[in-house]
Amino acid sequence: MLFFLLTIGPAFCFACGNILEKSGISKVGKRTGGVANPWQFFKGVVSNGYWWLGISCSVIATLGYYVAMARYDLSQVQPMMVLNPVLTALMGFWLLKEKLTKRIIIAICFVVAGLTYSVETMGEATGTQNVAMLWSYAGILSVATLFVHLCYKNREIVDSLIMGMGFGLSAVFYKSMAMDFDLDTLGIDTILGLLLDARLWGYVATYSIAFLYSQVSFSRGRALFIVPFSAAVGAAVPTLGGGIVFAESFPLGKIVSVSLVLVGAALFVVRRPRKIQK
C-alpha cells in the first residue's frame, strides 16, 4: 500500500503541476514574447499564480517520489511515473472536455497492462551499486544528449529530450546517494559528507538543467508532446540504470512489464501535423 501511495500520488501531482505550469507559462509567453525577451518572460512567470500553484504540486510530488526511490527499485518506481501522461490525458478528458483519440486509448491500455502485470513484484528493493559505472553511464548519456542538442534542429524534441534525460539522470544520482547515506535522519556528519560527494553536484547539475528546460519547453512547445516524451525518456533512463548501475533483478515478468509501460509512454507522443503544401 505504501508503494502505491508513494508512486501514484506523485504521478497525480506531477500531472496537475504540468497542466498548471503550462497554463501559466503559455499566458506569460503570449504576453511577453517568450524566451526571446528573457527578462520580461522571467518576471512574468514568477508573478503568475498558476505557475506557482503548478510548482507547489510538483514539489509535493517530488517529495513522495524521492521517498519511493530511496525505498524501492528504480525499475519499479520509474514505470509508475508514466502514469503522469495517463492521468494528464484523463484529466483533460474529464475536466477540459478534450478528445481521447484511439492512439491515446491504446497507450493507456499498454501502460495499465504493464503495471498490472508487474503488481506481484512491486515494492522490491534488490539492488547494489557500482559508482564507477554510475559516472560512465551518466557521461555516455550526457555526451549523446549534447550531440543531439548540437545537431538536431527540432527544438521541441531537443528540449523535451534534455528535460527527460536530466530528470532521469538526477534520479539515478539520488538513488546512488540514498543507498550510501541515511537521508531520513540528516545530521551534520551526513550533510558534510553529502557536500563533499561529487554525486550531489551531479544531481544538482542534471536536475537544474532539466528544470530549466522544462520551463523553456513549456514556453515554446506543446504540452501534449512535451509531457509524454520527457516522461518516456525520464522513465527509461533510471529503469535502464537500475540494471546497469544498481544490478537490480530483471526477471522476465519485469522485462515484459517495463516494456509495455515504455511502449505505452511512446504512444502518447503526438506528432506535429504536416503542413499541406498549396
PDB file of C-alpha atoms in Angstrom:
ATOM      1  CA  MET A   1       0.000   0.000   0.000  1.00  0.00           C
ATOM      2  CA  LEU A   2       2.819   2.437   0.861  1.00  0.00           C
ATOM      3  CA  PHE A   3       4.450   1.759  -2.511  1.00  0.00           C
ATOM      4  CA  PHE A   4       1.295   2.781  -4.387  1.00  0.00           C
ATOM      5  CA  LEU A   5       0.817   5.856  -2.185  1.00  0.00           C
ATOM      6  CA  LEU A   6       4.389   6.995  -2.879  1.00  0.00           C
ATOM      7  CA  THR A   7       4.123   6.449  -6.649  1.00  0.00           C
ATOM      8  CA  ILE A   8       0.530   7.016  -7.782  1.00  0.00           C
ATOM      9  CA  GLY A   9       0.214  10.085  -5.530  1.00  0.00           C
ATOM     10  CA  PRO A  10       3.277  11.841  -7.024  1.00  0.00           C
ATOM     11  CA  ALA A  11       2.230  10.857 -10.568  1.00  0.00           C
ATOM     12  CA  PHE A  12      -1.120  12.592  -9.997  1.00  0.00           C
ATOM     13  CA  CYS A  13       0.555  15.679  -8.513  1.00  0.00           C
ATOM     14  CA  PHE A  14       3.062  15.822 -11.383  1.00  0.00           C
ATOM     15  CA  ALA A  15       0.169  15.739 -13.880  1.00  0.00           C
ATOM     16  CA  CYS A  16      -1.585  18.599 -12.073  1.00  0.00           C
ATOM     17  CA  GLY A  17       1.677  20.527 -11.876  1.00  0.00           C
ATOM     18  CA  ASN A  18       2.387  20.116 -15.589  1.00  0.00           C
ATOM     19  CA  ILE A  19      -1.042  21.411 -16.581  1.00  0.00           C
ATOM     20  CA  LEU A  20      -0.859  24.421 -14.252  1.00  0.00           C
ATOM     21  CA  GLU A  21       2.734  25.327 -15.186  1.00  0.00           C
ATOM     22  CA  LYS A  22       1.972  25.044 -18.897  1.00  0.00           C
ATOM     23  CA  SER A  23      -1.123  27.208 -18.480  1.00  0.00           C
ATOM     24  CA  GLY A  24       0.772  29.914 -16.622  1.00  0.00           C
ATOM     25  CA  ILE A  25       3.808  29.915 -18.899  1.00  0.00           C
ATOM     26  CA  SER A  26       1.709  29.942 -22.072  1.00  0.00           C
ATOM     27  CA  LYS A  27      -0.159  33.046 -20.913  1.00  0.00           C
ATOM     28  CA  VAL A  28       3.076  34.807 -19.974  1.00  0.00           C
ATOM     29  CA  GLY A  29       4.739  33.760 -23.225  1.00  0.00           C
ATOM     30  CA  LYS A  30       1.933  35.211 -25.350  1.00  0.00           C
ATOM     31  CA  ARG A  31       2.078  38.479 -23.419  1.00  0.00           C
ATOM     32  CA  THR A  32       5.876  38.930 -23.344  1.00  0.00           C
ATOM     33  CA  GLY A  33       7.098  37.145 -26.470  1.00  0.00           C
ATOM     34  CA  GLY A  34       8.526  34.160 -24.597  1.00  0.00           C
ATOM     35  CA  VAL A  35      12.243  33.420 -24.258  1.00  0.00           C
ATOM     36  CA  ALA A  36      13.002  35.964 -26.986  1.00  0.00           C
ATOM     37  CA  ASN A  37      12.574  38.551 -24.188  1.00  0.00           C
ATOM     38  CA  PRO A  38      14.118  36.611 -21.277  1.00  0.00           C
ATOM     39  CA  TRP A  39      13.903  39.275 -18.544  1.00  0.00           C
ATOM     40  CA  GLN A  40      10.271  40.175 -19.230  1.00  0.00           C
ATOM     41  CA  PHE A  41       9.424  36.494 -19.567  1.00  0.00           C
ATOM     42  CA  PHE A  42      11.126  35.654 -16.248  1.00  0.00           C
ATOM     43  CA  LYS A  43       9.340  38.469 -14.382  1.00  0.00           C
ATOM     44  CA  GLY A  44       6.024  37.401 -15.844  1.00  0.00           C
ATOM     45  CA  VAL A  45       6.500  33.752 -14.885  1.00  0.00           C
ATOM     46  CA  VAL A  46       7.495  34.362 -11.256  1.00  0.00           C
ATOM     47  CA  SER A  47       4.479  36.633 -10.764  1.00  0.00           C
ATOM     48  CA  ASN A  48       1.992  34.165 -12.253  1.00  0.00           C
ATOM     49  CA  GLY A  49      -0.280  32.372  -9.752  1.00  0.00           C
ATOM     50  CA  TYR A  50      -0.951  29.345 -11.956  1.00  0.00           C
ATOM     51  CA  TRP A  51       2.783  28.754 -12.323  1.00  0.00           C
ATOM     52  CA  TRP A  52       3.361  28.883  -8.561  1.00  0.00           C
ATOM     53  CA  LEU A  53       0.450  26.512  -7.948  1.00  0.00           C
ATOM     54  CA  GLY A  54       1.932  24.114 -10.500  1.00  0.00           C
ATOM     55  CA  ILE A  55       5.354  24.358  -8.870  1.00  0.00           C
ATOM     56  CA  SER A  56       3.755  23.591  -5.482  1.00  0.00           C
ATOM     57  CA  CYS A  57       2.146  20.445  -6.898  1.00  0.00           C
ATOM     58  CA  SER A  58       5.487  19.411  -8.411  1.00  0.00           C
ATOM     59  CA  VAL A  59       7.300  19.945  -5.083  1.00  0.00           C
ATOM     60  CA  ILE A  60       4.794  17.731  -3.249  1.00  0.00           C
ATOM     61  CA  ALA A  61       5.112  15.107  -6.000  1.00  0.00           C
ATOM     62  CA  THR A  62       8.915  15.219  -5.865  1.00  0.00           C
ATOM     63  CA  LEU A  63       8.984  14.601  -2.098  1.00  0.00           C
ATOM     64  CA  GLY A  64       6.885  11.432  -2.409  1.00  0.00           C
ATOM     65  CA  TYR A  65       8.797  10.332  -5.496  1.00  0.00           C
ATOM     66  CA  TYR A  66      12.160  10.673  -3.730  1.00  0.00           C
ATOM     67  CA  VAL A  67      10.972   8.669  -0.734  1.00  0.00           C
ATOM     68  CA  ALA A  68       9.846   5.926  -3.138  1.00  0.00           C
ATOM     69  CA  MET A  69      13.207   5.928  -4.947  1.00  0.00           C
ATOM     70  CA  ALA A  70      15.091   5.646  -1.671  1.00  0.00           C
ATOM     71  CA  ARG A  71      12.991   2.658  -0.550  1.00  0.00           C
ATOM     72  CA  TYR A  72      12.365   0.660  -3.740  1.00  0.00           C
ATOM     73  CA  ASP A  73      13.960  -0.420  -7.024  1.00  0.00           C
ATOM     74  CA  LEU A  74      14.224   2.268  -9.695  1.00  0.00           C
ATOM     75  CA  SER A  75      12.978  -0.255 -12.238  1.00  0.00           C
ATOM     76  CA  GLN A  76       9.713  -0.468 -10.274  1.00  0.00           C
ATOM     77  CA  VAL A  77       9.299   3.197  -9.301  1.00  0.00           C
ATOM     78  CA  GLN A  78      10.021   4.789 -12.691  1.00  0.00           C
ATOM     79  CA  PRO A  79       7.380   2.936 -14.739  1.00  0.00           C
ATOM     80  CA  MET A  80       4.776   4.157 -12.234  1.00  0.00           C
ATOM     81  CA  MET A  81       5.740   7.728 -13.159  1.00  0.00           C
ATOM     82  CA  VAL A  82       4.442   7.060 -16.680  1.00  0.00           C
ATOM     83  CA  LEU A  83       1.016   7.376 -15.057  1.00  0.00           C
ATOM     84  CA  ASN A  84       1.742  11.115 -15.352  1.00  0.00           C
ATOM     85  CA  PRO A  85       0.716  11.373 -19.059  1.00  0.00           C
ATOM     86  CA  VAL A  86      -2.079   8.836 -18.463  1.00  0.00           C
ATOM     87  CA  LEU A  87      -3.581  10.991 -15.717  1.00  0.00           C
ATOM     88  CA  THR A  88      -2.947  14.154 -17.736  1.00  0.00           C
ATOM     89  CA  ALA A  89      -4.919  12.718 -20.654  1.00  0.00           C
ATOM     90  CA  LEU A  90      -7.770  11.556 -18.407  1.00  0.00           C
ATOM     91  CA  MET A  91      -7.971  14.881 -16.562  1.00  0.00           C
ATOM     92  CA  GLY A  92      -8.032  16.666 -19.889  1.00  0.00           C
ATOM     93  CA  PHE A  93     -10.938  14.451 -20.966  1.00  0.00           C
ATOM     94  CA  TRP A  94     -12.934  14.847 -17.735  1.00  0.00           C
ATOM     95  CA  LEU A  95     -12.189  18.460 -16.836  1.00  0.00           C
ATOM     96  CA  LEU A  96     -11.300  20.181 -20.101  1.00  0.00           C
ATOM     97  CA  LYS A  97     -13.516  18.098 -22.409  1.00  0.00           C
ATOM     98  CA  GLU A  98     -10.549  17.220 -24.611  1.00  0.00           C
ATOM     99  CA  LYS A  99     -10.883  14.344 -27.068  1.00  0.00           C
ATOM    100  CA  LEU A 100      -9.363  10.942 -26.301  1.00  0.00           C
ATOM    101  CA  THR A 101      -8.011   9.623 -29.601  1.00  0.00           C
ATOM    102  CA  LYS A 102      -7.682   5.924 -30.394  1.00  0.00           C
ATOM    103  CA  ARG A 103      -3.899   6.266 -30.092  1.00  0.00           C
ATOM    104  CA  ILE A 104      -4.151   7.672 -26.555  1.00  0.00           C
ATOM    105  CA  ILE A 105      -6.647   4.996 -25.506  1.00  0.00           C
ATOM    106  CA  ILE A 106      -4.276   2.281 -26.796  1.00  0.00           C
ATOM    107  CA  ALA A 107      -1.380   3.982 -24.951  1.00  0.00           C
ATOM    108  CA  ILE A 108      -3.363   3.962 -21.698  1.00  0.00           C
ATOM    109  CA  CYS A 109      -4.131   0.256 -22.181  1.00  0.00           C
ATOM    110  CA  PHE A 110      -0.422  -0.538 -22.656  1.00  0.00           C
ATOM    111  CA  VAL A 111       0.572   1.367 -19.502  1.00  0.00           C
ATOM    112  CA  VAL A 112      -2.186  -0.142 -17.370  1.00  0.00           C
ATOM    113  CA  ALA A 113      -1.429  -3.655 -18.698  1.00  0.00           C
ATOM    114  CA  GLY A 114       2.267  -3.243 -17.910  1.00  0.00           C
ATOM    115  CA  LEU A 115       1.653  -2.014 -14.367  1.00  0.00           C
ATOM    116  CA  THR A 116      -0.951  -4.715 -13.724  1.00  0.00           C
ATOM    117  CA  TYR A 117       1.405  -7.411 -15.000  1.00  0.00           C
ATOM    118  CA  SER A 118       4.111  -6.373 -12.521  1.00  0.00           C
ATOM    119  CA  VAL A 119       1.864  -5.999  -9.461  1.00  0.00           C
ATOM    120  CA  GLU A 120       3.365  -9.079  -7.752  1.00  0.00           C
ATOM    121  CA  THR A 121       6.908  -7.661  -7.785  1.00  0.00           C
ATOM    122  CA  MET A 122       6.072  -4.029  -6.947  1.00  0.00           C
ATOM    123  CA  GLY A 123       7.785  -2.687  -3.873  1.00  0.00           C
ATOM    124  CA  GLU A 124      11.011  -4.681  -4.245  1.00  0.00           C
ATOM    125  CA  ALA A 125      14.443  -3.461  -3.169  1.00  0.00           C
ATOM    126  CA  THR A 126      17.027  -5.807  -4.678  1.00  0.00           C
ATOM    127  CA  GLY A 127      19.976  -3.711  -5.861  1.00  0.00           C
ATOM    128  CA  THR A 128      23.591  -2.985  -5.017  1.00  0.00           C
ATOM    129  CA  GLN A 129      25.533  -0.262  -6.790  1.00  0.00           C
ATOM    130  CA  ASN A 130      28.672   0.358  -8.850  1.00  0.00           C
ATOM    131  CA  VAL A 131      29.650   4.045  -8.506  1.00  0.00           C
ATOM    132  CA  ALA A 132      32.213   3.871 -11.338  1.00  0.00           C
ATOM    133  CA  MET A 133      29.503   2.547 -13.642  1.00  0.00           C
ATOM    134  CA  LEU A 134      27.225   5.394 -12.480  1.00  0.00           C
ATOM    135  CA  TRP A 135      29.655   8.004 -13.784  1.00  0.00           C
ATOM    136  CA  SER A 136      30.247   6.097 -17.021  1.00  0.00           C
ATOM    137  CA  TYR A 137      26.503   5.779 -17.578  1.00  0.00           C
ATOM    138  CA  ALA A 138      25.868   9.466 -16.837  1.00  0.00           C
ATOM    139  CA  GLY A 139      28.803  10.535 -19.020  1.00  0.00           C
ATOM    140  CA  ILE A 140      27.725   8.498 -22.039  1.00  0.00           C
ATOM    141  CA  LEU A 141      24.130   9.741 -21.884  1.00  0.00           C
ATOM    142  CA  SER A 142      25.243  13.353 -21.350  1.00  0.00           C
ATOM    143  CA  VAL A 143      27.537  13.259 -24.390  1.00  0.00           C
ATOM    144  CA  ALA A 144      24.796  11.666 -26.501  1.00  0.00           C
ATOM    145  CA  THR A 145      22.316  14.354 -25.405  1.00  0.00           C
ATOM    146  CA  LEU A 146      24.814  17.144 -26.151  1.00  0.00           C
ATOM    147  CA  PHE A 147      25.358  15.675 -29.627  1.00  0.00           C
ATOM    148  CA  VAL A 148      21.599  15.706 -30.316  1.00  0.00           C
ATOM    149  CA  HIS A 149      21.365  19.259 -28.956  1.00  0.00           C
ATOM    150  CA  LEU A 150      24.077  20.476 -31.354  1.00  0.00           C
ATOM    151  CA  CYS A 151      22.990  18.533 -34.432  1.00  0.00           C
ATOM    152  CA  TYR A 152      19.191  18.299 -34.319  1.00  0.00           C
ATOM    153  CA  LYS A 153      17.063  21.249 -35.415  1.00  0.00           C
ATOM    154  CA  ASN A 154      13.662  20.391 -33.901  1.00  0.00           C
ATOM    155  CA  ARG A 155      13.735  22.381 -30.650  1.00  0.00           C
ATOM    156  CA  GLU A 156      10.578  20.758 -29.290  1.00  0.00           C
ATOM    157  CA  ILE A 157      12.175  17.311 -29.433  1.00  0.00           C
ATOM    158  CA  VAL A 158      15.557  18.548 -28.175  1.00  0.00           C
ATOM    159  CA  ASP A 159      14.065  20.499 -25.245  1.00  0.00           C
ATOM    160  CA  SER A 160      11.918  17.510 -24.217  1.00  0.00           C
ATOM    161  CA  LEU A 161      14.860  15.111 -24.566  1.00  0.00           C
ATOM    162  CA  ILE A 162      17.110  17.255 -22.354  1.00  0.00           C
ATOM    163  CA  MET A 163      14.286  17.627 -19.832  1.00  0.00           C
ATOM    164  CA  GLY A 164      13.654  13.871 -19.644  1.00  0.00           C
ATOM    165  CA  MET A 165      17.343  12.972 -19.653  1.00  0.00           C
ATOM    166  CA  GLY A 166      18.118  15.480 -16.891  1.00  0.00           C
ATOM    167  CA  PHE A 167      15.329  14.333 -14.601  1.00  0.00           C
ATOM    168  CA  GLY A 168      16.182  10.690 -15.340  1.00  0.00           C
ATOM    169  CA  LEU A 169      19.881  11.074 -14.530  1.00  0.00           C
ATOM    170  CA  SER A 170      19.122  13.133 -11.415  1.00  0.00           C
ATOM    171  CA  ALA A 171      17.001  10.195 -10.205  1.00  0.00           C
ATOM    172  CA  VAL A 172      19.941   7.833 -10.714  1.00  0.00           C
ATOM    173  CA  PHE A 173      22.294  10.144  -8.792  1.00  0.00           C
ATOM    174  CA  TYR A 174      19.749  10.484  -5.985  1.00  0.00           C
ATOM    175  CA  LYS A 175      19.241   6.727  -5.729  1.00  0.00           C
ATOM    176  CA  SER A 176      23.002   6.228  -5.508  1.00  0.00           C
ATOM    177  CA  MET A 177      23.323   8.743  -2.653  1.00  0.00           C
ATOM    178  CA  ALA A 178      20.279   7.316  -0.851  1.00  0.00           C
ATOM    179  CA  MET A 179      21.942   3.887  -0.787  1.00  0.00           C
ATOM    180  CA  ASP A 180      25.061   5.296   0.917  1.00  0.00           C
ATOM    181  CA  PHE A 181      23.556   7.965   3.180  1.00  0.00           C
ATOM    182  CA  ASP A 182      20.693   7.752   5.644  1.00  0.00           C
ATOM    183  CA  LEU A 183      18.617  10.589   4.212  1.00  0.00           C
ATOM    184  CA  ASP A 184      15.806  10.002   6.721  1.00  0.00           C
ATOM    185  CA  THR A 185      17.940  11.238   9.631  1.00  0.00           C
ATOM    186  CA  LEU A 186      20.139  14.039   8.306  1.00  0.00           C
ATOM    187  CA  GLY A 187      22.823  15.168  10.746  1.00  0.00           C
ATOM    188  CA  ILE A 188      25.887  17.384  10.473  1.00  0.00           C
ATOM    189  CA  ASP A 189      28.137  14.472   9.504  1.00  0.00           C
ATOM    190  CA  THR A 190      25.707  13.345   6.822  1.00  0.00           C
ATOM    191  CA  ILE A 191      25.355  16.861   5.403  1.00  0.00           C
ATOM    192  CA  LEU A 192      29.131  17.385   5.307  1.00  0.00           C
ATOM    193  CA  GLY A 193      29.574  14.007   3.637  1.00  0.00           C
ATOM    194  CA  LEU A 194      26.967  14.902   1.016  1.00  0.00           C
ATOM    195  CA  LEU A 195      28.538  18.294   0.295  1.00  0.00           C
ATOM    196  CA  LEU A 196      31.878  16.603  -0.388  1.00  0.00           C
ATOM    197  CA  ASP A 197      30.299  13.917  -2.569  1.00  0.00           C
ATOM    198  CA  ALA A 198      30.569  14.568  -6.326  1.00  0.00           C
ATOM    199  CA  ARG A 199      27.275  12.727  -6.860  1.00  0.00           C
ATOM    200  CA  LEU A 200      25.421  15.558  -5.101  1.00  0.00           C
ATOM    201  CA  TRP A 201      26.745  18.057  -7.617  1.00  0.00           C
ATOM    202  CA  GLY A 202      25.972  15.654 -10.448  1.00  0.00           C
ATOM    203  CA  TYR A 203      22.419  15.569  -9.121  1.00  0.00           C
ATOM    204  CA  VAL A 204      22.230  19.377  -8.773  1.00  0.00           C
ATOM    205  CA  ALA A 205      23.552  19.912 -12.312  1.00  0.00           C
ATOM    206  CA  THR A 206      21.247  17.403 -14.028  1.00  0.00           C
ATOM    207  CA  TYR A 207      18.140  18.439 -12.070  1.00  0.00           C
ATOM    208  CA  SER A 208      18.783  22.162 -12.610  1.00  0.00           C
ATOM    209  CA  ILE A 209      19.265  21.725 -16.351  1.00  0.00           C
ATOM    210  CA  ALA A 210      16.122  19.578 -16.548  1.00  0.00           C
ATOM    211  CA  PHE A 211      14.038  22.126 -14.627  1.00  0.00           C
ATOM    212  CA  LEU A 212      15.321  24.997 -16.794  1.00  0.00           C
ATOM    213  CA  TYR A 213      14.478  23.138 -19.990  1.00  0.00           C
ATOM    214  CA  SER A 214      11.064  22.135 -18.632  1.00  0.00           C
ATOM    215  CA  GLN A 215      10.167  25.815 -18.396  1.00  0.00           C
ATOM    216  CA  VAL A 216      11.739  26.634 -21.759  1.00  0.00           C
ATOM    217  CA  SER A 217       9.946  23.733 -23.456  1.00  0.00           C
ATOM    218  CA  PHE A 218       6.577  24.756 -21.992  1.00  0.00           C
ATOM    219  CA  SER A 219       7.088  28.283 -23.348  1.00  0.00           C
ATOM    220  CA  ARG A 220       7.641  27.203 -26.969  1.00  0.00           C
ATOM    221  CA  GLY A 221       6.269  23.654 -27.283  1.00  0.00           C
ATOM    222  CA  ARG A 222       3.097  21.575 -26.939  1.00  0.00           C
ATOM    223  CA  ALA A 223       2.286  20.035 -23.571  1.00  0.00           C
ATOM    224  CA  LEU A 224       0.717  17.017 -25.301  1.00  0.00           C
ATOM    225  CA  PHE A 225       4.155  16.316 -26.796  1.00  0.00           C
ATOM    226  CA  ILE A 226       6.497  17.548 -24.060  1.00  0.00           C
ATOM    227  CA  VAL A 227       4.934  15.707 -21.102  1.00  0.00           C
ATOM    228  CA  PRO A 228       4.763  12.189 -22.608  1.00  0.00           C
ATOM    229  CA  PHE A 229       8.086  12.426 -24.470  1.00  0.00           C
ATOM    230  CA  SER A 230      10.024  13.627 -21.440  1.00  0.00           C
ATOM    231  CA  ALA A 231       8.154  11.130 -19.228  1.00  0.00           C
ATOM    232  CA  ALA A 232       9.147   8.254 -21.525  1.00  0.00           C
ATOM    233  CA  VAL A 233      12.814   9.324 -21.516  1.00  0.00           C
ATOM    234  CA  GLY A 234      12.692  10.123 -17.799  1.00  0.00           C
ATOM    235  CA  ALA A 235      11.363   6.619 -17.076  1.00  0.00           C
ATOM    236  CA  ALA A 236      13.675   4.748 -19.466  1.00  0.00           C
ATOM    237  CA  VAL A 237      16.924   6.306 -18.180  1.00  0.00           C
ATOM    238  CA  PRO A 238      16.546   5.307 -14.480  1.00  0.00           C
ATOM    239  CA  THR A 239      14.968   1.954 -15.379  1.00  0.00           C
ATOM    240  CA  LEU A 240      17.952   1.056 -17.537  1.00  0.00           C
ATOM    241  CA  GLY A 241      20.230   2.496 -14.839  1.00  0.00           C
ATOM    242  CA  GLY A 242      18.601   0.159 -12.328  1.00  0.00           C
ATOM    243  CA  GLY A 243      20.034  -2.788 -14.220  1.00  0.00           C
ATOM    244  CA  ILE A 244      23.379  -1.263 -15.272  1.00  0.00           C
ATOM    245  CA  VAL A 245      24.336   0.769 -12.188  1.00  0.00           C
ATOM    246  CA  PHE A 246      22.436  -0.925  -9.353  1.00  0.00           C
ATOM    247  CA  ALA A 247      22.299  -4.562 -10.537  1.00  0.00           C
ATOM    248  CA  GLU A 248      18.562  -4.718  -9.873  1.00  0.00           C
ATOM    249  CA  SER A 249      16.949  -8.035 -10.721  1.00  0.00           C
ATOM    250  CA  PHE A 250      15.191  -8.173 -14.095  1.00  0.00           C
ATOM    251  CA  PRO A 251      13.161 -11.385 -14.302  1.00  0.00           C
ATOM    252  CA  LEU A 252      11.104 -11.987 -17.433  1.00  0.00           C
ATOM    253  CA  GLY A 253       7.956 -10.626 -15.800  1.00  0.00           C
ATOM    254  CA  LYS A 254       9.596  -7.287 -15.022  1.00  0.00           C
ATOM    255  CA  ILE A 255      11.057  -7.036 -18.531  1.00  0.00           C
ATOM    256  CA  VAL A 256       7.619  -7.585 -20.061  1.00  0.00           C
ATOM    257  CA  SER A 257       6.027  -5.103 -17.654  1.00  0.00           C
ATOM    258  CA  VAL A 258       8.582  -2.330 -18.223  1.00  0.00           C
ATOM    259  CA  SER A 259       8.462  -2.879 -21.995  1.00  0.00           C
ATOM    260  CA  LEU A 260       4.669  -2.496 -22.057  1.00  0.00           C
ATOM    261  CA  VAL A 261       4.846   0.679 -19.982  1.00  0.00           C
ATOM    262  CA  LEU A 262       7.551   2.261 -22.175  1.00  0.00           C
ATOM    263  CA  VAL A 263       5.691   1.363 -25.376  1.00  0.00           C
ATOM    264  CA  GLY A 264       2.606   2.988 -23.879  1.00  0.00           C
ATOM    265  CA  ALA A 265       4.586   6.106 -23.000  1.00  0.00           C
ATOM    266  CA  ALA A 266       5.930   6.294 -26.562  1.00  0.00           C
ATOM    267  CA  LEU A 267       2.408   6.053 -27.990  1.00  0.00           C
ATOM    268  CA  PHE A 268       1.392   9.134 -26.005  1.00  0.00           C
ATOM    269  CA  VAL A 269       3.767  11.276 -28.066  1.00  0.00           C
ATOM    270  CA  VAL A 270       1.685  13.206 -30.577  1.00  0.00           C
ATOM    271  CA  ARG A 271       3.494  14.283 -33.724  1.00  0.00           C
ATOM    272  CA  ARG A 272       3.067  17.755 -35.115  1.00  0.00           C
ATOM    273  CA  PRO A 273       0.771  17.543 -38.147  1.00  0.00           C
ATOM    274  CA  ARG A 274       2.440  18.103 -41.500  1.00  0.00           C
ATOM    275  CA  LYS A 275       1.663  21.320 -43.294  1.00  0.00           C
ATOM    276  CA  ILE A 276      -0.274  20.859 -46.504  1.00  0.00           C
ATOM    277  CA  GLN A 277       1.548  22.421 -49.410  1.00  0.00           C
ATOM    278  CA  LYS A 278      -0.608  24.529 -51.688  1.00  0.00           C
TER     279      LYS A 278
END
